[in-house]
Amino acid sequence: MRTPAASPRPPLLSRRPEWAGRNYLLLTAAAMVTNLGTHGALIATAFAVLESGGDGGDVGLVAAARIVPLVLFLLIGGAVADRIPRHRVMVAANGLNFVSQGVFAVLVLTGDPQLWQMMVLTALCGTGQAFFNPAAEGMLMSSVSGEQVSRAFALFRMAMHGAGIGGAALGGAMIAAVGPGWVLAIDAAAFAVAGAMRAFLDVSHIAKREAGGGLLADLREGWHEFIGRPWLWSIVAQFSIVVALVGAAESVYGPLVARDQLGGARPWGIALAFFGVGTLAGALLMMRWKPRRMLLVGTLGVFPIALPSAALAVPLDVVGLSAAMFVSGVAIEMFGVAWMTTLHQEIPEDKLSRVSAYDWFGSTAMLPLSTALAGPAETLFGRSEALWGSATLIVVVTALVLLVPDVRNLRRRTKEVGGSAAPAKTAAPNTVAATPTAHPGS
C-alpha cells in the first residue's frame, strides 16, 4: 500500500516569525559581527595603554577621550538620523570606526603608541558611535510591530550579547597570546564587514520626513518629547550616574584589579564573558516573560548592577567576580528589554532617533568625568573604597527612581494605539549596546 508523499517542508525563511524581516536579519547579523570585535577591543585598548607604560590614570584618559565626542555629538547625530535615511548614517559611522581602529591597530603592532595618539583615535571612534547609536536605535524601534515586539527586542539583544561572549573570551585570550594589536585589527575588520551589511538595509517603509525649521527646531521638538515624560527623564537621569560608575569600574578599575590581583587579562576577559552569558540568559527570560508593569520590573533589575563593583572592591577571585558579572548581566537585560519595549510603545516613530539621542546623551554625559577621575579617586580614597562607594550610589539612585509614579504604574498595552510608534511589519533592524546600558551596540 502506497503512502501519500510527505509534503515538502517550507523553506527556512517562510518559517521565520512575522517580525523577523529582511532588515531584522541583516541588522542582527551586523550587530553580532561588531560585538564580536568590540568586546575584545575594549579589553585590548586598556591593555595597550598599560603595555605602553601607562597607568590607571592614562587608561581613564583614553576611555574619557572616547566618551567626550560621544556626548558632544549625540544630539546632532539624533537630529541627523531623523532627517536622512538612518542606514546611511550607520554605514558612514562604521566607516569612521573602521579607519580609527585600523590605524590604532597599526600603531600598536608596529611601534610604541603615544598617549595622545591613542586618545585621538579613540575620540574618532567615539564620534562615529555618537552618530551611529541614535540611528541604530531608531532603525531597531521602527522595525517591528504587534504584540511580539518585546520578544523581537529580546532575541536581537540575545544574538548581540551572544557574540559578545565569544568576543570577550577570545579577546582576553588573544591579548595574552599575541598582544592587543591584533585584537584591535579584528575590531576594525568587523566594522568594515558590518558597514557593508548595513548598506543593504531597506528604508522604503519609513515615511520621508517633511522639511522642518532646521537642526535647532528638530532638537527642540525632541527635547519636548523627552522632558514631557517623567518616567523617561527620571530613568535617564538615574542612568547618567549608573553608567558613569559602571563605566569607571569596567574601563579602569577592572583591568587594574585583573592585572594586580587576578593574574592579567585572561581572568578579566572570562569575567566579561560571564556578563555576556548573563545577558544571554536575561534575554532568553524576557522572550518568555511579558511583565505588565514593564518599567517597574526593569528598574528592580538595576539593583544587581552594583554587584560587580562590590566584587572588585573585595576583591573576589575570578569565580566570585564572574558570578557577580553573570547576575548583573541577567538584571541589565531585564531592564533593557523593558526599556526598549516602553520606548517603542510610547514614542512616535518620526522622533525615535532624537529621543534616543537625548537618552544616550543623558546616560553617557558623566562618563568622561567618571573615567578621567577614576585614577585620582583611587589615589585619594583607595581603589577598594572608590568601588564600594560606586556600588552604594547605584543602589541609592535606583531606589529614588521608584518614587516616580509612572515608573511604578506604566503598563504594557496589548494593542498599539494612536501616538505610539506603528512601524511596518515587514522590516526590522544596536548595539548598544555593547555598553552596560540598554542600548543597541554599534
Coordinates of C-alpha atoms in Angstrom, one line a residue:
M1 CA 0.0 0.0 0.0
R2 CA 1.4 3.3 -1.0
T3 CA 1.5 6.1 1.5
P4 CA 0.9 9.7 0.4
A5 CA 4.1 11.6 -0.3
A6 CA 5.2 13.8 2.6
S7 CA 4.6 17.4 1.9
P8 CA 7.8 19.3 1.5
R9 CA 9.0 21.3 4.4
P10 CA 8.6 25.0 3.9
P11 CA 11.8 26.9 3.4
L12 CA 13.5 28.3 6.4
L13 CA 12.7 31.9 5.5
S14 CA 9.0 31.2 5.3
R15 CA 9.1 29.6 8.8
R16 CA 10.6 32.6 10.5
P17 CA 8.4 34.8 12.8
E18 CA 6.4 37.6 11.2
W19 CA 8.5 40.3 12.8
A20 CA 11.9 38.7 11.6
G21 CA 12.0 40.5 8.2
R22 CA 15.0 41.1 6.0
N23 CA 16.2 44.2 7.8
Y24 CA 15.9 42.4 11.1
L25 CA 18.1 39.6 9.9
L26 CA 20.7 42.0 8.4
L27 CA 20.9 44.2 11.4
T28 CA 21.1 41.3 13.8
A29 CA 23.9 39.7 11.9
A30 CA 25.7 43.1 11.7
A31 CA 25.3 43.6 15.4
M32 CA 26.8 40.2 16.1
V33 CA 29.8 41.0 13.9
T34 CA 30.5 44.3 15.6
N35 CA 30.0 42.9 19.1
L36 CA 32.4 40.1 18.4
G37 CA 35.1 42.6 17.6
T38 CA 34.2 45.4 20.1
H39 CA 34.1 43.3 23.3
G40 CA 37.6 42.2 22.7
A41 CA 38.8 45.7 21.6
L42 CA 37.5 47.2 24.9
I43 CA 39.9 45.0 26.8
A44 CA 42.7 45.5 24.2
T45 CA 42.5 49.2 24.5
A46 CA 43.1 49.2 28.2
F47 CA 46.0 46.8 28.0
A48 CA 47.5 48.7 25.0
V49 CA 47.7 51.7 27.3
L50 CA 49.2 49.7 30.2
E51 CA 51.8 47.9 27.9
S52 CA 52.9 51.2 26.5
G53 CA 53.9 52.3 30.1
G54 CA 50.6 54.0 31.1
D55 CA 49.0 53.7 34.5
G56 CA 45.4 53.8 35.7
G57 CA 45.1 57.5 35.1
D58 CA 46.2 57.0 31.5
V59 CA 43.6 54.2 31.0
G60 CA 41.0 56.6 32.3
L61 CA 42.1 59.4 30.0
V62 CA 41.9 57.2 26.9
A63 CA 38.5 55.9 27.9
A64 CA 37.3 59.5 28.5
A65 CA 38.6 60.5 25.1
R66 CA 36.2 58.1 23.5
I67 CA 33.2 59.3 25.6
V68 CA 33.7 63.1 25.2
P69 CA 32.9 63.3 21.5
L70 CA 30.2 60.7 22.0
V71 CA 28.5 63.1 24.4
L72 CA 29.2 66.2 22.3
F73 CA 27.8 64.9 19.0
L74 CA 24.9 62.7 20.2
L75 CA 22.2 65.3 19.9
I76 CA 23.3 66.3 16.4
G77 CA 23.5 62.6 15.5
G78 CA 19.9 62.1 16.6
A79 CA 18.6 65.0 14.6
V80 CA 20.5 63.9 11.5
A81 CA 19.2 60.4 11.8
D82 CA 15.6 61.7 11.9
R83 CA 16.3 63.8 8.8
I84 CA 18.1 61.5 6.4
P85 CA 17.9 57.7 5.8
R86 CA 19.2 56.1 9.0
H87 CA 21.1 53.3 7.3
R88 CA 23.4 55.9 5.6
V89 CA 24.3 57.4 8.9
M90 CA 25.1 53.9 10.3
V91 CA 27.3 53.0 7.3
A92 CA 29.2 56.3 7.5
A93 CA 29.8 55.8 11.2
N94 CA 31.0 52.2 10.7
G95 CA 33.4 53.5 8.1
L96 CA 34.9 56.0 10.5
N97 CA 35.2 53.3 13.2
F98 CA 37.0 51.0 10.7
V99 CA 39.6 53.7 9.9
S100 CA 40.2 54.8 13.5
Q101 CA 40.5 51.2 14.9
G102 CA 42.7 50.2 11.9
V103 CA 45.2 53.0 12.5
F104 CA 45.2 52.2 16.2
A105 CA 46.0 48.6 15.5
V106 CA 48.8 49.5 13.1
L107 CA 50.4 51.8 15.8
V108 CA 50.3 49.1 18.4
L109 CA 51.6 46.4 16.1
T110 CA 54.5 48.5 14.6
G111 CA 55.7 50.6 17.4
D112 CA 55.2 52.4 20.7
P113 CA 51.9 54.3 20.5
Q114 CA 51.9 57.7 22.3
L115 CA 49.1 58.5 24.8
W116 CA 47.9 61.5 22.6
Q117 CA 47.7 59.2 19.6
M118 CA 45.6 56.7 21.4
M119 CA 43.3 59.5 22.7
V120 CA 42.8 61.0 19.2
L121 CA 41.9 57.6 17.7
T122 CA 39.5 56.6 20.4
A123 CA 38.0 60.1 20.1
L124 CA 37.3 59.4 16.4
C125 CA 35.7 56.1 17.3
G126 CA 33.5 57.9 19.8
T127 CA 32.5 60.4 17.2
G128 CA 31.3 57.6 14.9
Q129 CA 29.4 56.0 17.8
A130 CA 27.7 59.3 18.5
F131 CA 26.1 59.3 15.0
F132 CA 25.6 55.6 14.9
N133 CA 23.7 55.0 18.2
P134 CA 20.6 57.1 17.6
A135 CA 20.3 56.0 14.0
A136 CA 20.6 52.3 15.1
E137 CA 18.1 52.6 17.9
G138 CA 15.6 54.4 15.6
M139 CA 16.0 51.6 13.0
L140 CA 15.5 48.9 15.6
M141 CA 12.4 50.6 17.1
S142 CA 10.8 51.2 13.7
S143 CA 11.5 47.7 12.5
V144 CA 8.9 45.7 14.4
S145 CA 5.2 46.0 15.5
G146 CA 2.5 44.0 17.1
E147 CA 2.3 42.2 20.4
Q148 CA 5.7 40.4 20.0
V149 CA 7.9 43.4 20.0
S150 CA 9.5 42.6 23.3
R151 CA 10.3 39.1 22.0
A152 CA 11.9 40.7 18.9
F153 CA 14.0 43.0 21.0
A154 CA 15.0 40.2 23.4
L155 CA 16.1 38.0 20.5
F156 CA 18.0 40.8 18.9
R157 CA 19.8 41.5 22.2
M158 CA 20.4 37.8 22.8
A159 CA 22.1 37.4 19.5
M160 CA 24.1 40.6 20.0
H161 CA 25.3 39.6 23.5
G162 CA 25.9 36.1 22.4
A163 CA 28.5 37.4 20.1
G164 CA 29.9 39.5 22.9
I165 CA 30.6 36.3 25.0
G166 CA 32.9 35.0 22.3
G167 CA 34.4 38.4 21.7
A168 CA 35.3 38.9 25.3
A169 CA 36.8 35.5 25.8
L170 CA 38.6 35.5 22.5
G171 CA 39.9 39.0 23.1
G172 CA 41.3 38.2 26.6
A173 CA 43.0 35.0 25.2
M174 CA 44.4 36.8 22.2
I175 CA 45.8 39.6 24.3
A176 CA 47.6 37.1 26.5
A177 CA 48.9 35.2 23.4
V178 CA 49.7 37.8 20.8
G179 CA 49.1 41.2 22.3
P180 CA 46.3 43.8 22.0
G181 CA 47.3 45.0 18.5
W182 CA 45.7 42.0 16.6
V183 CA 42.5 42.3 18.7
L184 CA 42.2 45.9 17.5
A185 CA 42.8 44.8 13.9
I186 CA 40.0 42.3 14.2
D187 CA 37.7 45.0 15.5
A188 CA 38.5 47.3 12.5
A189 CA 37.7 44.4 10.1
A190 CA 34.4 43.8 12.0
F191 CA 33.3 47.4 11.5
A192 CA 34.1 47.1 7.7
V193 CA 32.0 43.9 7.4
A194 CA 29.1 45.2 9.4
G195 CA 29.0 48.5 7.5
A196 CA 28.8 46.6 4.2
M197 CA 25.9 44.6 5.5
R198 CA 24.1 47.7 6.7
A199 CA 24.4 49.3 3.3
F200 CA 21.8 46.8 2.1
L201 CA 19.1 47.9 4.6
D202 CA 15.7 48.8 3.1
V203 CA 14.2 52.1 4.5
S204 CA 11.4 52.4 1.9
H205 CA 8.9 51.6 4.6
I206 CA 9.8 54.7 6.6
A207 CA 7.9 57.8 5.6
K208 CA 10.0 60.6 4.4
R209 CA 10.3 63.4 6.9
E210 CA 8.9 66.8 5.9
A211 CA 11.3 69.7 5.8
G212 CA 11.3 71.3 9.2
G213 CA 12.7 74.5 10.7
G214 CA 16.3 73.4 10.8
L215 CA 18.5 71.5 13.2
L216 CA 17.7 73.6 16.2
A217 CA 14.0 73.2 15.7
D218 CA 14.4 69.4 15.4
L219 CA 16.4 69.4 18.7
R220 CA 13.7 71.5 20.4
E221 CA 11.0 69.1 19.3
G222 CA 12.9 66.1 20.5
W223 CA 13.5 67.9 23.8
H224 CA 9.8 68.5 24.3
E225 CA 9.1 64.8 23.7
F226 CA 11.8 63.9 26.2
I227 CA 11.1 66.3 29.0
G228 CA 7.3 65.8 28.8
R229 CA 7.5 62.2 30.1
P230 CA 8.6 61.9 33.8
W231 CA 9.4 58.2 33.5
L232 CA 11.7 59.0 30.6
W233 CA 13.8 61.8 32.0
S234 CA 14.0 60.3 35.5
I235 CA 15.4 57.0 34.4
V236 CA 17.8 58.7 32.0
A237 CA 19.0 60.9 35.0
Q238 CA 19.4 57.7 37.0
F239 CA 21.5 56.1 34.3
S240 CA 23.7 59.1 34.0
I241 CA 25.0 58.1 37.4
V242 CA 24.8 54.3 36.9
V243 CA 26.6 54.3 33.6
A244 CA 29.3 56.6 34.8
L245 CA 30.0 54.4 37.8
V246 CA 29.9 51.1 35.9
G247 CA 32.0 52.6 33.1
A248 CA 34.7 53.6 35.5
A249 CA 34.7 50.2 37.2
E250 CA 34.8 48.3 33.9
S251 CA 37.2 50.6 31.9
V252 CA 39.7 51.5 34.7
Y253 CA 39.3 49.5 37.9
G254 CA 38.5 46.1 36.4
P255 CA 41.7 45.9 34.2
L256 CA 43.8 47.2 37.2
V257 CA 42.4 44.6 39.6
A258 CA 42.9 41.9 37.0
R259 CA 46.5 42.9 36.5
D260 CA 47.4 43.4 40.1
Q261 CA 45.4 40.6 41.9
L262 CA 43.8 38.2 39.4
G263 CA 46.7 37.4 37.1
G264 CA 46.2 39.5 34.0
A265 CA 43.9 40.0 31.0
R266 CA 42.6 36.4 30.8
P267 CA 40.6 36.4 34.1
W268 CA 39.1 39.8 33.3
G269 CA 38.1 38.5 29.8
I270 CA 36.5 35.5 31.5
A271 CA 34.5 37.8 33.9
L272 CA 33.3 39.9 31.0
A273 CA 32.3 36.8 29.1
F274 CA 30.2 35.7 32.1
F275 CA 28.5 39.1 32.0
G276 CA 27.7 38.2 28.3
V277 CA 26.3 34.9 29.4
G278 CA 24.1 36.7 31.9
T279 CA 22.8 39.0 29.3
L280 CA 22.0 36.0 27.1
A281 CA 20.1 34.3 29.9
G282 CA 18.3 37.5 30.7
A283 CA 17.2 38.0 27.1
L284 CA 16.0 34.4 27.0
L285 CA 14.0 35.1 30.1
M286 CA 12.4 38.2 28.6
M287 CA 11.5 36.3 25.5
R288 CA 9.1 34.2 27.6
W289 CA 8.1 36.8 30.2
K290 CA 6.0 39.8 29.4
P291 CA 5.5 41.7 32.7
R292 CA 2.6 44.2 32.6
R293 CA 4.5 46.8 34.6
M294 CA 7.5 46.9 32.4
L295 CA 9.4 49.8 33.9
L296 CA 8.8 48.6 37.5
V297 CA 10.3 45.2 36.7
G298 CA 13.1 46.8 34.7
T299 CA 14.1 49.2 37.4
L300 CA 14.1 46.5 40.0
G301 CA 16.6 44.8 37.7
V302 CA 19.0 47.7 38.1
F303 CA 19.9 47.0 41.7
P304 CA 22.1 43.9 41.0
I305 CA 24.2 46.1 38.6
A306 CA 26.1 47.2 41.8
L307 CA 27.4 43.6 42.4
P308 CA 30.5 43.8 40.1
S309 CA 31.8 46.9 41.7
A310 CA 31.4 45.3 45.1
A311 CA 33.1 42.1 43.9
L312 CA 36.1 44.1 42.6
A313 CA 36.2 46.1 45.9
V314 CA 36.7 42.9 48.0
P315 CA 38.2 41.7 45.6
L316 CA 36.7 38.3 44.9
D317 CA 38.6 35.7 42.9
V318 CA 37.7 35.1 39.3
V319 CA 34.9 32.6 40.2
G320 CA 33.2 35.1 42.5
L321 CA 33.7 38.0 40.1
S322 CA 32.3 36.0 37.2
A323 CA 29.2 35.1 39.3
A324 CA 28.6 38.8 40.1
M325 CA 29.0 39.7 36.5
F326 CA 26.6 36.9 35.4
V327 CA 23.8 38.2 37.8
S328 CA 24.5 41.7 36.7
G329 CA 24.1 40.7 33.0
V330 CA 20.7 39.0 33.7
A331 CA 19.5 42.0 35.6
I332 CA 20.5 44.6 33.0
E333 CA 18.9 42.6 30.2
M334 CA 15.6 42.6 32.2
F335 CA 15.8 46.4 32.2
G336 CA 17.0 46.6 28.6
V337 CA 14.1 44.7 27.0
A338 CA 11.6 46.5 29.2
W339 CA 13.1 49.9 28.3
M340 CA 13.1 49.3 24.6
T341 CA 9.5 48.0 24.6
T342 CA 8.4 51.1 26.5
L343 CA 10.1 53.4 24.1
H344 CA 8.6 51.6 21.1
Q345 CA 5.2 51.8 22.7
E346 CA 5.3 55.4 23.8
I347 CA 7.5 57.4 21.3
P348 CA 6.3 58.4 17.8
E349 CA 8.4 56.8 15.0
D350 CA 9.5 60.1 13.5
K351 CA 11.0 61.2 16.8
L352 CA 12.7 58.0 17.8
S353 CA 16.2 58.9 16.9
R354 CA 16.0 62.3 18.6
V355 CA 14.5 60.9 21.8
S356 CA 17.1 58.2 21.6
A357 CA 19.8 60.8 21.3
Y358 CA 18.6 62.6 24.5
D359 CA 18.5 59.2 26.2
W360 CA 22.1 58.4 25.1
F361 CA 23.2 61.9 25.9
G362 CA 21.9 61.9 29.4
S363 CA 23.0 58.3 30.1
T364 CA 26.6 59.0 29.0
A365 CA 27.1 62.7 29.9
M366 CA 29.0 61.9 33.1
L367 CA 31.2 59.1 31.7
P368 CA 34.1 61.3 30.6
L369 CA 34.3 62.8 34.1
S370 CA 34.0 59.4 35.9
T371 CA 36.6 57.7 33.8
A372 CA 39.0 60.7 33.9
L373 CA 38.6 60.9 37.7
A374 CA 38.9 57.2 38.4
G375 CA 42.6 57.3 38.7
P376 CA 42.7 60.3 41.0
A377 CA 39.9 58.9 43.1
E378 CA 41.9 55.7 43.6
T379 CA 44.8 57.8 44.8
L380 CA 42.7 59.9 47.1
F381 CA 40.4 57.3 48.6
G382 CA 41.9 54.0 47.7
R383 CA 40.7 51.6 45.0
S384 CA 38.5 49.5 47.3
E385 CA 36.8 52.5 48.9
A386 CA 36.0 54.0 45.5
L387 CA 34.4 50.8 44.3
W388 CA 32.3 50.4 47.5
G389 CA 31.2 54.0 47.0
S390 CA 30.1 53.2 43.4
A391 CA 28.1 50.2 44.5
T392 CA 26.3 52.1 47.2
L393 CA 25.4 55.0 44.9
I394 CA 23.9 52.7 42.3
V395 CA 21.6 51.3 44.9
V396 CA 20.6 54.7 46.2
V397 CA 19.7 56.4 42.8
T398 CA 17.8 53.3 41.7
A399 CA 15.7 53.4 44.9
L400 CA 14.9 57.1 44.2
V401 CA 13.6 56.3 40.7
L402 CA 11.0 54.0 42.2
L403 CA 9.4 57.1 43.8
V404 CA 8.2 58.3 40.3
P405 CA 4.6 57.1 39.8
D406 CA 4.9 56.4 36.1
V407 CA 7.9 54.1 36.7
R408 CA 5.7 52.0 39.1
N409 CA 2.5 52.2 37.1
L410 CA 3.1 52.4 33.4
R411 CA 1.6 49.2 31.8
R412 CA 2.2 47.3 28.6
R413 CA -0.5 47.7 26.0
T414 CA -1.8 44.6 24.2
K415 CA -2.6 46.6 21.1
E416 CA -0.9 49.6 19.5
V417 CA -2.8 52.9 19.9
G418 CA -2.5 56.2 18.2
G419 CA 0.5 58.3 19.1
S420 CA 2.8 55.3 19.6
A421 CA 5.3 54.0 17.1
A422 CA 3.5 51.9 14.5
P423 CA 6.1 50.7 12.0
A424 CA 5.6 48.4 9.1
K425 CA 5.7 44.7 9.9
T426 CA 7.8 43.8 7.0
A427 CA 11.0 45.5 8.2
A428 CA 13.3 45.2 11.2
P429 CA 16.9 46.0 12.4
N430 CA 22.5 48.2 18.3
T431 CA 24.4 47.5 19.6
V432 CA 24.0 49.2 22.3
A433 CA 24.8 48.4 23.0
A434 CA 27.9 46.9 24.0
T435 CA 27.9 49.1 26.9
P436 CA 26.4 48.1 30.3
T437 CA 23.3 50.1 29.4
A438 CA 20.2 49.1 27.5
H439 CA 21.2 50.4 24.1
P440 CA 21.9 48.5 20.9
G441 CA 25.5 48.0 20.1
S442 CA 27.4 49.8 17.4

